[in-house]
Coordinates of C-alpha atoms in Angstrom, one line a residue:
Chain A
M384 CA 69.5 -20.9 -33.2
K385 CA 67.7 -18.0 -34.4
K386 CA 66.4 -17.4 -37.8
V387 CA 64.1 -15.0 -39.4
I388 CA 61.7 -17.1 -41.1
E389 CA 57.7 -16.6 -42.0
G390 CA 55.3 -17.6 -39.2
S391 CA 53.8 -20.3 -41.3
M392 CA 57.3 -21.9 -41.6
A393 CA 58.1 -21.5 -37.8
V394 CA 54.7 -23.7 -37.4
A395 CA 55.4 -26.3 -40.1
L396 CA 59.1 -26.8 -38.5
A397 CA 57.5 -27.0 -34.8
V398 CA 55.0 -29.4 -36.4
K399 CA 58.0 -31.4 -38.1
A400 CA 59.5 -31.5 -34.7
C401 CA 56.4 -33.4 -33.2
R402 CA 57.1 -36.2 -35.5
P403 CA 53.5 -36.5 -36.5
H404 CA 52.7 -39.9 -38.1
V405 CA 49.6 -38.5 -40.3
I406 CA 48.9 -35.0 -41.9
S407 CA 46.2 -34.4 -43.6
A408 CA 44.8 -31.0 -45.3
Y409 CA 42.9 -29.3 -48.1
P410 CA 45.7 -28.0 -50.0
I411 CA 43.9 -24.9 -51.7
T412 CA 42.0 -21.9 -50.6
P413 CA 41.3 -21.2 -47.6
Q414 CA 44.7 -22.4 -46.5
T415 CA 48.0 -21.4 -45.5
H416 CA 51.8 -21.9 -46.1
I417 CA 52.0 -24.0 -43.1
V418 CA 50.4 -27.0 -45.3
E419 CA 52.7 -26.0 -48.2
N420 CA 55.8 -26.2 -46.2
L421 CA 54.8 -29.7 -44.4
S422 CA 54.0 -31.0 -48.0
Q423 CA 57.2 -29.9 -49.3
M424 CA 59.2 -31.5 -46.2
V425 CA 57.4 -34.8 -46.7
A426 CA 58.1 -34.5 -50.5
D427 CA 61.7 -34.1 -50.0
G428 CA 61.9 -36.9 -47.3
E429 CA 62.9 -34.5 -44.7
L430 CA 60.0 -35.4 -42.7
K431 CA 58.4 -39.1 -42.4
S432 CA 55.0 -38.7 -42.4
E433 CA 51.9 -39.9 -44.2
F434 CA 50.9 -36.7 -45.9
V435 CA 47.1 -37.0 -47.1
N436 CA 45.7 -34.7 -49.6
V437 CA 42.1 -34.8 -49.4
E438 CA 39.0 -32.8 -51.5
S439 CA 37.6 -30.9 -48.5
E440 CA 38.2 -29.9 -44.9
F441 CA 35.4 -32.1 -43.7
S442 CA 37.4 -35.2 -45.3
A443 CA 40.9 -33.4 -43.5
A444 CA 39.5 -33.8 -40.1
S445 CA 37.6 -36.9 -41.0
V446 CA 41.4 -38.5 -41.9
I447 CA 43.0 -37.3 -38.7
L448 CA 40.3 -38.5 -36.8
G449 CA 40.8 -41.8 -38.4
A450 CA 44.4 -41.8 -38.0
S451 CA 44.3 -40.7 -34.3
A452 CA 42.0 -43.5 -33.5
T453 CA 44.4 -46.2 -34.9
G454 CA 47.1 -44.7 -32.5
A455 CA 48.9 -42.3 -34.8
R456 CA 50.0 -38.5 -33.8
A457 CA 47.8 -36.4 -36.4
Y458 CA 47.6 -33.1 -37.3
S459 CA 45.8 -30.5 -39.7
T460 CA 45.6 -26.8 -40.4
T461 CA 42.9 -24.8 -41.6
T462 CA 41.3 -21.3 -41.4
A463 CA 38.0 -19.6 -41.8
Q464 CA 35.4 -21.5 -44.0
G465 CA 37.5 -24.4 -43.9
L466 CA 37.4 -24.8 -40.1
L467 CA 33.6 -24.1 -40.3
L468 CA 33.2 -26.9 -42.7
M469 CA 35.1 -29.4 -40.4
T470 CA 32.7 -28.4 -37.5
E471 CA 30.7 -31.5 -37.4
V472 CA 34.0 -33.5 -37.2
L473 CA 35.5 -31.4 -34.9
F474 CA 32.5 -32.1 -32.3
N475 CA 33.2 -35.9 -33.2
I476 CA 37.2 -35.9 -32.6
A477 CA 36.3 -34.4 -29.2
G478 CA 33.7 -36.9 -28.1
L479 CA 35.9 -39.6 -29.4
R480 CA 38.7 -38.3 -26.8
L481 CA 41.1 -38.0 -29.6
P482 CA 44.3 -35.8 -29.1
V483 CA 44.8 -34.5 -32.6
S484 CA 46.3 -31.1 -33.4
L485 CA 45.2 -28.3 -35.7
T486 CA 46.7 -24.9 -36.5
C487 CA 44.0 -22.4 -37.2
A488 CA 45.1 -19.3 -39.2
N489 CA 42.4 -16.6 -37.7
R490 CA 40.3 -15.4 -40.6
A491 CA 37.0 -13.8 -41.0
I492 CA 33.9 -15.7 -42.0
S493 CA 31.9 -15.0 -45.0
A494 CA 29.6 -13.2 -46.0
P495 CA 31.0 -10.6 -47.7
I496 CA 33.9 -12.9 -48.7
N497 CA 37.0 -11.5 -46.7
I498 CA 40.2 -13.4 -46.2
W499 CA 41.8 -11.6 -43.8
C500 CA 42.2 -11.9 -39.8
D501 CA 39.8 -11.8 -37.2
H502 CA 38.6 -14.6 -34.6
Q503 CA 35.2 -15.3 -35.4
D504 CA 36.0 -18.8 -37.3
A505 CA 37.9 -20.5 -34.1
M506 CA 35.5 -18.8 -31.6
T507 CA 32.2 -19.9 -33.4
V508 CA 33.5 -23.4 -32.8
R509 CA 34.4 -22.6 -29.1
D510 CA 31.6 -25.3 -27.8
S511 CA 33.0 -28.4 -29.7
G512 CA 35.2 -29.7 -26.6
W513 CA 38.6 -28.8 -28.3
I514 CA 41.3 -26.9 -26.0
Q515 CA 42.0 -23.4 -28.1
L516 CA 45.4 -21.8 -27.3
Y517 CA 45.8 -18.4 -28.8
A518 CA 49.7 -17.2 -29.8
E519 CA 50.4 -13.5 -29.4
D520 CA 53.4 -14.1 -32.0
C521 CA 54.9 -16.4 -34.1
Q522 CA 57.4 -18.0 -31.5
E523 CA 54.3 -18.5 -29.5
A524 CA 52.4 -20.2 -32.0
A525 CA 55.4 -22.4 -33.0
D526 CA 56.0 -23.2 -29.1
M527 CA 52.6 -24.1 -28.4
Q528 CA 52.4 -26.4 -31.2
L529 CA 54.7 -28.7 -29.2
Q530 CA 52.6 -28.0 -26.0
A531 CA 49.5 -29.0 -28.0
F532 CA 50.1 -32.5 -28.4
K533 CA 51.7 -32.6 -24.9
I534 CA 48.5 -31.5 -23.4
G535 CA 46.2 -33.4 -25.5
E536 CA 48.0 -36.7 -25.0
N537 CA 48.0 -36.4 -21.5
P538 CA 46.4 -39.8 -20.4
E539 CA 43.7 -37.9 -18.1
I540 CA 43.1 -35.3 -21.0
M541 CA 42.7 -37.2 -24.3
L542 CA 41.6 -33.8 -26.0
P543 CA 42.1 -32.2 -28.9
V544 CA 43.9 -29.2 -29.2
M545 CA 43.7 -26.0 -31.5
V546 CA 46.4 -23.5 -31.8
N547 CA 45.5 -20.3 -32.9
M548 CA 47.5 -17.7 -34.8
D549 CA 46.2 -14.4 -36.3
G550 CA 45.9 -14.9 -40.0
F551 CA 48.3 -12.9 -42.3
I552 CA 49.2 -10.9 -39.4
L553 CA 51.4 -13.5 -37.9
T554 CA 51.1 -16.5 -40.7
H555 CA 52.6 -14.0 -43.2
A556 CA 54.9 -12.2 -41.0
F557 CA 58.7 -12.7 -40.9
E558 CA 60.2 -12.7 -37.3
P559 CA 63.3 -14.0 -35.9
I560 CA 62.4 -17.4 -34.5
E561 CA 64.1 -19.4 -32.1
L562 CA 64.1 -22.9 -34.1
L563 CA 63.2 -26.1 -31.8
D564 CA 65.8 -28.3 -31.4
Q565 CA 64.7 -32.0 -32.3
K566 CA 66.6 -33.7 -29.5
M567 CA 65.1 -31.2 -27.0
A568 CA 61.5 -31.5 -28.6
D569 CA 62.1 -35.5 -28.6
E570 CA 62.7 -35.0 -24.8
Y571 CA 59.8 -32.7 -24.4
L572 CA 57.2 -34.9 -26.5
P573 CA 57.7 -38.5 -26.1
P574 CA 56.1 -41.0 -28.8
Y575 CA 52.2 -41.0 -28.5
K576 CA 51.3 -44.4 -26.7
P577 CA 47.4 -44.3 -26.5
E578 CA 45.6 -46.9 -24.1
I579 CA 42.8 -47.4 -26.4
F580 CA 43.5 -47.7 -30.2
L581 CA 41.9 -49.6 -33.2
T582 CA 43.9 -52.4 -34.0
T583 CA 43.1 -56.0 -35.3
K584 CA 44.6 -57.8 -32.2
N585 CA 42.1 -56.2 -30.0
P586 CA 38.9 -55.1 -31.7
V587 CA 37.1 -52.3 -30.6
T588 CA 34.4 -50.0 -32.1
F589 CA 34.7 -46.3 -32.2
G590 CA 31.8 -44.0 -32.7
I591 CA 29.1 -45.8 -30.8
L592 CA 25.6 -44.8 -30.4
A593 CA 24.5 -43.6 -26.7
E594 CA 21.0 -43.6 -25.8
P595 CA 19.3 -40.9 -23.7
Q596 CA 20.5 -43.3 -20.7
Y597 CA 24.1 -43.1 -21.5
Y598 CA 24.6 -39.7 -23.3
A599 CA 24.5 -37.0 -20.6
E600 CA 27.2 -39.0 -18.7
S601 CA 29.7 -39.1 -21.7
R602 CA 29.3 -35.3 -22.2
Y603 CA 29.7 -34.8 -18.5
R604 CA 33.0 -36.9 -18.7
L605 CA 34.3 -34.5 -21.6
E606 CA 33.4 -31.6 -19.5
E607 CA 35.0 -32.9 -16.8
A608 CA 38.1 -33.4 -19.0
I609 CA 38.4 -30.1 -20.4
K610 CA 38.1 -28.7 -17.2
A611 CA 40.8 -30.8 -16.0
S612 CA 43.2 -29.7 -18.6
K613 CA 43.8 -26.1 -17.0
P614 CA 46.7 -27.7 -14.5
V615 CA 47.8 -29.6 -17.4
I616 CA 48.2 -26.8 -19.6
E617 CA 50.2 -25.1 -17.1
E618 CA 52.4 -27.8 -16.4
A619 CA 53.0 -28.3 -20.1
A620 CA 54.3 -24.4 -20.2
S621 CA 56.4 -24.8 -17.2
E622 CA 57.9 -28.3 -18.5
F623 CA 58.6 -26.2 -21.9
K624 CA 60.5 -23.7 -20.2
R625 CA 62.4 -26.3 -18.2
I626 CA 63.6 -27.8 -21.7
F627 CA 63.8 -24.8 -24.2
G628 CA 64.2 -21.8 -21.8
R629 CA 61.1 -19.8 -22.5
Y630 CA 58.0 -19.7 -20.9
S631 CA 55.4 -19.4 -23.8
G632 CA 52.3 -21.3 -23.0
G633 CA 49.8 -21.5 -19.9
L634 CA 46.3 -19.9 -19.1
V635 CA 46.9 -16.3 -18.9
D636 CA 49.6 -13.7 -19.1
K637 CA 49.8 -10.9 -16.7
Y638 CA 51.3 -7.6 -17.8
K639 CA 51.9 -4.7 -15.1
L640 CA 48.7 -5.5 -13.4
D641 CA 49.9 -4.9 -10.1
G642 CA 48.6 -2.0 -8.6
A643 CA 46.6 -1.4 -11.9
K644 CA 43.4 0.6 -11.9
T645 CA 42.7 -0.1 -15.4
A646 CA 42.9 -3.5 -17.2
L647 CA 43.1 -4.3 -21.0
V648 CA 42.0 -7.9 -21.8
G649 CA 42.7 -9.5 -25.4
M650 CA 43.6 -12.4 -27.3
G651 CA 46.2 -13.1 -30.2
S652 CA 48.5 -10.6 -32.0
V653 CA 46.6 -7.6 -30.8
V654 CA 47.9 -7.9 -27.2
G655 CA 51.5 -6.6 -28.6
T656 CA 49.7 -3.3 -29.7
M657 CA 47.4 -3.3 -26.3
R658 CA 50.9 -3.8 -24.5
E659 CA 52.3 -0.7 -26.2
V660 CA 49.1 1.4 -25.1
V661 CA 49.6 0.2 -21.7
D662 CA 53.4 1.3 -21.4
E663 CA 52.0 4.7 -22.8
M664 CA 49.3 5.2 -20.4
N665 CA 51.6 4.2 -17.3
S666 CA 54.2 6.7 -18.7
H667 CA 51.1 9.5 -18.3
G668 CA 50.6 8.2 -14.7
Q669 CA 47.8 6.3 -15.5
K670 CA 48.0 3.0 -13.9
S671 CA 47.3 0.5 -16.2
G672 CA 47.8 -3.3 -16.9
L673 CA 47.1 -6.1 -19.5
L674 CA 45.7 -9.5 -19.3
K675 CA 46.6 -11.9 -22.3
I676 CA 44.3 -14.7 -22.6
R677 CA 46.3 -17.5 -24.0
T678 CA 43.6 -20.4 -23.5
Y679 CA 40.4 -19.5 -24.4
R680 CA 39.0 -23.2 -23.8
P681 CA 38.9 -24.3 -21.1
F682 CA 38.0 -20.7 -20.1
P683 CA 40.4 -20.0 -17.1
K684 CA 37.9 -18.6 -15.0
E685 CA 39.9 -18.6 -11.6
A686 CA 43.2 -17.1 -13.4
I687 CA 40.8 -14.5 -15.0
Y688 CA 39.4 -13.8 -11.5
D689 CA 42.7 -13.7 -9.6
A690 CA 44.2 -11.4 -12.3
L691 CA 41.7 -8.8 -12.6
K692 CA 39.9 -8.8 -8.8
D693 CA 41.8 -5.7 -7.9
V694 CA 41.2 -3.5 -10.9
D695 CA 38.4 -0.8 -11.3
N696 CA 38.1 -0.6 -15.0
I697 CA 38.0 -3.7 -17.2
I698 CA 38.0 -3.2 -20.9
V699 CA 37.8 -6.3 -23.1
M700 CA 38.9 -6.2 -27.1
E701 CA 37.7 -8.9 -29.2
K702 CA 38.0 -9.8 -33.0
A703 CA 34.5 -11.9 -32.7
I704 CA 31.1 -11.3 -32.1
S705 CA 28.2 -13.6 -31.2
L706 CA 25.5 -11.8 -33.2
G707 CA 22.5 -10.8 -31.4
L708 CA 24.4 -10.9 -28.2
G709 CA 27.5 -9.0 -28.7
G710 CA 31.3 -9.5 -27.7
I711 CA 31.6 -13.4 -26.5
L712 CA 34.8 -12.9 -24.2
L713 CA 33.0 -9.6 -22.9
N714 CA 29.9 -11.6 -21.8
E715 CA 32.2 -14.7 -20.8
L716 CA 34.5 -12.4 -18.4
K717 CA 31.2 -10.4 -17.0
S718 CA 30.2 -14.0 -16.0
I719 CA 33.0 -14.3 -13.9
F720 CA 32.3 -11.5 -11.3
Q721 CA 28.7 -12.5 -10.9
G722 CA 27.9 -12.4 -7.3
K723 CA 31.5 -11.1 -6.4
K724 CA 31.7 -8.3 -3.7
K725 CA 34.0 -6.0 -5.7
Q726 CA 32.1 -5.3 -9.0
P727 CA 34.5 -3.7 -11.6
R728 CA 33.3 -1.6 -14.5
I729 CA 33.5 -4.1 -17.4
S730 CA 33.3 -2.6 -21.0
G731 CA 33.6 -4.1 -24.3
F732 CA 35.0 -3.4 -27.6
I733 CA 34.6 -5.3 -31.1
I734 CA 37.7 -4.5 -33.0
G735 CA 39.6 -5.6 -36.2
L736 CA 37.1 -7.4 -37.8
G737 CA 37.8 -8.9 -41.4
G738 CA 41.6 -7.5 -41.0
R739 CA 40.7 -3.8 -40.0
D740 CA 44.1 -2.6 -38.6
I741 CA 44.2 -1.3 -35.1
P742 CA 46.4 1.3 -34.5
T743 CA 47.4 2.4 -31.0
Q744 CA 45.3 5.6 -31.1
S745 CA 42.0 3.7 -31.7
I746 CA 42.9 1.7 -28.5
I747 CA 43.6 4.7 -26.6
N748 CA 40.4 6.5 -27.8
A749 CA 38.4 3.3 -26.6
V750 CA 40.0 3.7 -23.1
K751 CA 39.5 7.5 -22.7
K752 CA 35.8 6.8 -23.6
V753 CA 35.1 4.1 -20.7
E754 CA 36.8 6.6 -18.2
S755 CA 33.1 8.0 -17.7
E756 CA 30.7 5.2 -18.9
T757 CA 30.4 1.8 -19.6
I758 CA 30.3 1.0 -23.2
E759 CA 29.5 -2.4 -24.5
D760 CA 29.9 -4.2 -27.8
E761 CA 30.8 -0.8 -29.8
F762 CA 32.7 -1.5 -33.1
I763 CA 36.0 0.6 -33.1
D764 CA 36.6 2.9 -35.8
L765 CA 33.3 2.3 -38.0
R766 CA 33.4 4.3 -41.0
T767 CA 30.1 6.3 -40.3
E768 CA 29.6 7.2 -44.0
L769 CA 29.1 3.5 -45.0
I770 CA 26.4 2.8 -42.3
G771 CA 24.5 5.8 -42.8
A772 CA 24.7 7.0 -39.3
G773 CA 26.5 10.1 -37.6
K774 CA 27.3 13.2 -39.5
Chain B
M1333 CA 31.6 -27.3 -9.3
P1334 CA 29.4 -30.2 -10.1
K1335 CA 28.6 -32.2 -7.0
T1336 CA 29.6 -35.4 -8.4
Q1337 CA 33.5 -35.5 -8.9
T1338 CA 34.9 -38.6 -11.1
K1339 CA 38.0 -39.8 -9.7
S1340 CA 39.5 -40.1 -13.4
T1341 CA 38.8 -37.9 -16.2
K1342 CA 40.5 -40.8 -18.4
P1343 CA 38.2 -41.7 -21.4
E1344 CA 35.8 -44.3 -20.6
G1345 CA 32.3 -45.6 -22.5
I1346 CA 34.4 -44.1 -25.8
T1347 CA 34.5 -47.6 -27.3
V1348 CA 32.7 -51.0 -27.0
K1349 CA 33.5 -54.6 -28.2
P1350 CA 32.7 -54.9 -32.0
G1351 CA 29.6 -56.6 -33.4
S1352 CA 27.5 -55.1 -30.3
S1353 CA 24.9 -53.7 -32.7
K1354 CA 23.6 -57.3 -33.2
E1355 CA 22.6 -57.3 -29.4
Y1356 CA 20.9 -53.8 -29.8
K1357 CA 17.3 -54.8 -30.7
T1358 CA 15.7 -51.9 -32.5
G1359 CA 12.3 -53.9 -32.8
S1360 CA 11.1 -51.7 -30.0
W1361 CA 11.0 -48.5 -32.4
R1362 CA 8.2 -49.8 -34.6
S1363 CA 4.7 -48.6 -34.2
K1364 CA 3.6 -50.6 -37.2
K1365 CA 4.2 -54.4 -38.0
P1366 CA 4.4 -56.0 -41.3
I1367 CA 2.2 -59.2 -41.7
F1368 CA 3.2 -61.4 -44.5
K1369 CA -0.3 -62.9 -45.7
H1370 CA 1.6 -65.8 -47.4
D1371 CA -1.4 -65.6 -50.1
K1372 CA -0.6 -64.2 -53.2
C1373 CA 3.2 -64.0 -52.8
N1374 CA 5.1 -64.8 -56.2
D1375 CA 8.2 -65.1 -54.9
C1376 CA 9.8 -62.1 -56.4
R1377 CA 11.9 -61.3 -53.2
I1378 CA 11.8 -57.5 -53.6
C1379 CA 10.8 -57.4 -49.9
V1380 CA 14.3 -59.0 -49.0
M1381 CA 15.9 -56.5 -51.4
V1382 CA 14.2 -53.3 -50.3
C1383 CA 14.3 -53.9 -46.4
P1384 CA 16.6 -51.3 -45.3
D1385 CA 17.5 -53.1 -42.0
G1386 CA 18.0 -56.6 -44.1
V1387 CA 15.9 -58.3 -41.7
I1388 CA 13.5 -60.1 -44.3
F1389 CA 14.0 -64.1 -44.5
G1390 CA 12.5 -66.9 -46.3
E1391 CA 12.0 -68.7 -49.2
D1392 CA 9.3 -70.5 -51.2
K1393 CA 6.5 -68.2 -51.2
K1394 CA 6.9 -67.9 -47.1
Y1395 CA 8.8 -64.8 -46.2
W1396 CA 9.0 -63.2 -42.4
A1397 CA 10.6 -60.3 -41.0
D1398 CA 12.8 -60.6 -37.7
M1399 CA 10.8 -58.4 -35.2
D1400 CA 13.8 -58.1 -32.7
F1401 CA 15.2 -55.8 -35.7
C1402 CA 12.0 -54.7 -38.0
K1403 CA 11.7 -50.9 -37.4
G1404 CA 8.1 -51.0 -39.3
C1405 CA 9.3 -48.7 -42.0
G1406 CA 6.6 -50.4 -44.3
I1407 CA 9.0 -50.2 -47.5
C1408 CA 8.3 -53.9 -47.8
A1409 CA 4.5 -53.3 -48.0
E1410 CA 4.8 -50.5 -50.2
E1411 CA 7.0 -52.3 -52.6
C1412 CA 5.3 -55.7 -52.9
P1413 CA 4.0 -56.0 -56.4
V1414 CA 0.9 -58.5 -55.4
K1415 CA 0.1 -56.3 -52.1
D1416 CA 0.8 -59.5 -50.0
I1417 CA 2.3 -57.8 -47.0
D1418 CA 0.1 -55.4 -44.7
M1419 CA 1.0 -53.0 -42.1
E1420 CA -0.8 -53.2 -39.0
L1421 CA -0.4 -51.2 -35.8
E1422 CA 1.8 -52.4 -33.1
V1423 CA -0.2 -53.2 -30.2
R1424 CA 2.1 -53.6 -26.7

């Protein structure tokens, strides 16, 4: 059944379909309607979850860590500064191999204070050991939520999964959403049964000290596990399609890349705008395609190389920056082509920071610029009068 | 790809049996050790109370530290009101 609902409600309903035992969140700024909707569902008795209101995101993350260690399916959601306040706990959750899930409504990081969309929050915690999925629209964000627990709870993976959806652009957008049927959701996502968990019947210690002779092996195993999640992420998407009839997951999504000379690369909602640009370019005879990166961690190197190995020109557009380096995705993507025979021209643009609109014309202009030269880390649509440059 | 491939990526080494910190002797971290002189001790038991590791024991003006766990922080010597505890360089 399709219904026009807000992105945050679509995610809240998807979380409800996952039957989490524990939900914990900091209820006020920065937060989204996801938490508001979930707490209402719990209060109304529609959702049988323990809802734990806490005084900070650090505590919210700690609550889901503890809950998950007892064998509960646990969920939280946050955004921007809230995600950064969780940072230390995020690393612990991954290190303890606890398959919690979190929706991050991607927003800019202070200073200056800005509550609008970009990807700086989630991309800043990219090294935490969490699997990171990025949704293009609200339907994907909802569908990925079910897949998140499916992937994370796989006994060979046992890792936390962050579903990223663009703040405001998706969280506050009303879209026709195919609601997740509870019976189908139950078939897709059976109850969580971990092999090791905290119980008085078989006491164990979580959160141990590992001296130099143990620590490296522990981190090695973590790296092996997150790399091993690549086929599991694809399987979770295929299984989802088998039950729900939609493919809304996986590592990457290719659009018109067969025979393309130019490829645009992006993540999140801007991919929709990029798709329009690709259509327009093709209508003018410019053979171009699009690569949507759905799974950012683990970084799907093989899938990206496979998709882009035949193009001449790659243009990465990203909503985050590693200050002092430049585009994060750009540099990671360039590393894939290191030592390969065919070297495409790889350019990168920083776009849409702090909620700046990205019209199709801006992308078209950027594509035109790199026809003759390689451009790295150029900010699109900078207002020159505000930076004291270029007359 | 790494040269060593593990057969399974299941979590291992994440948990240990409970109470294992008792078996983890932290005394080797010590660079100085407390010497209880048993000379001017007034039985105030301040050393027992301030020890961060809770490893000072004794009664009747005879106190001692469990050297398997004493990290040699020196708080007992610093806080002893009659200066009956000295800190000496640990020689191994």
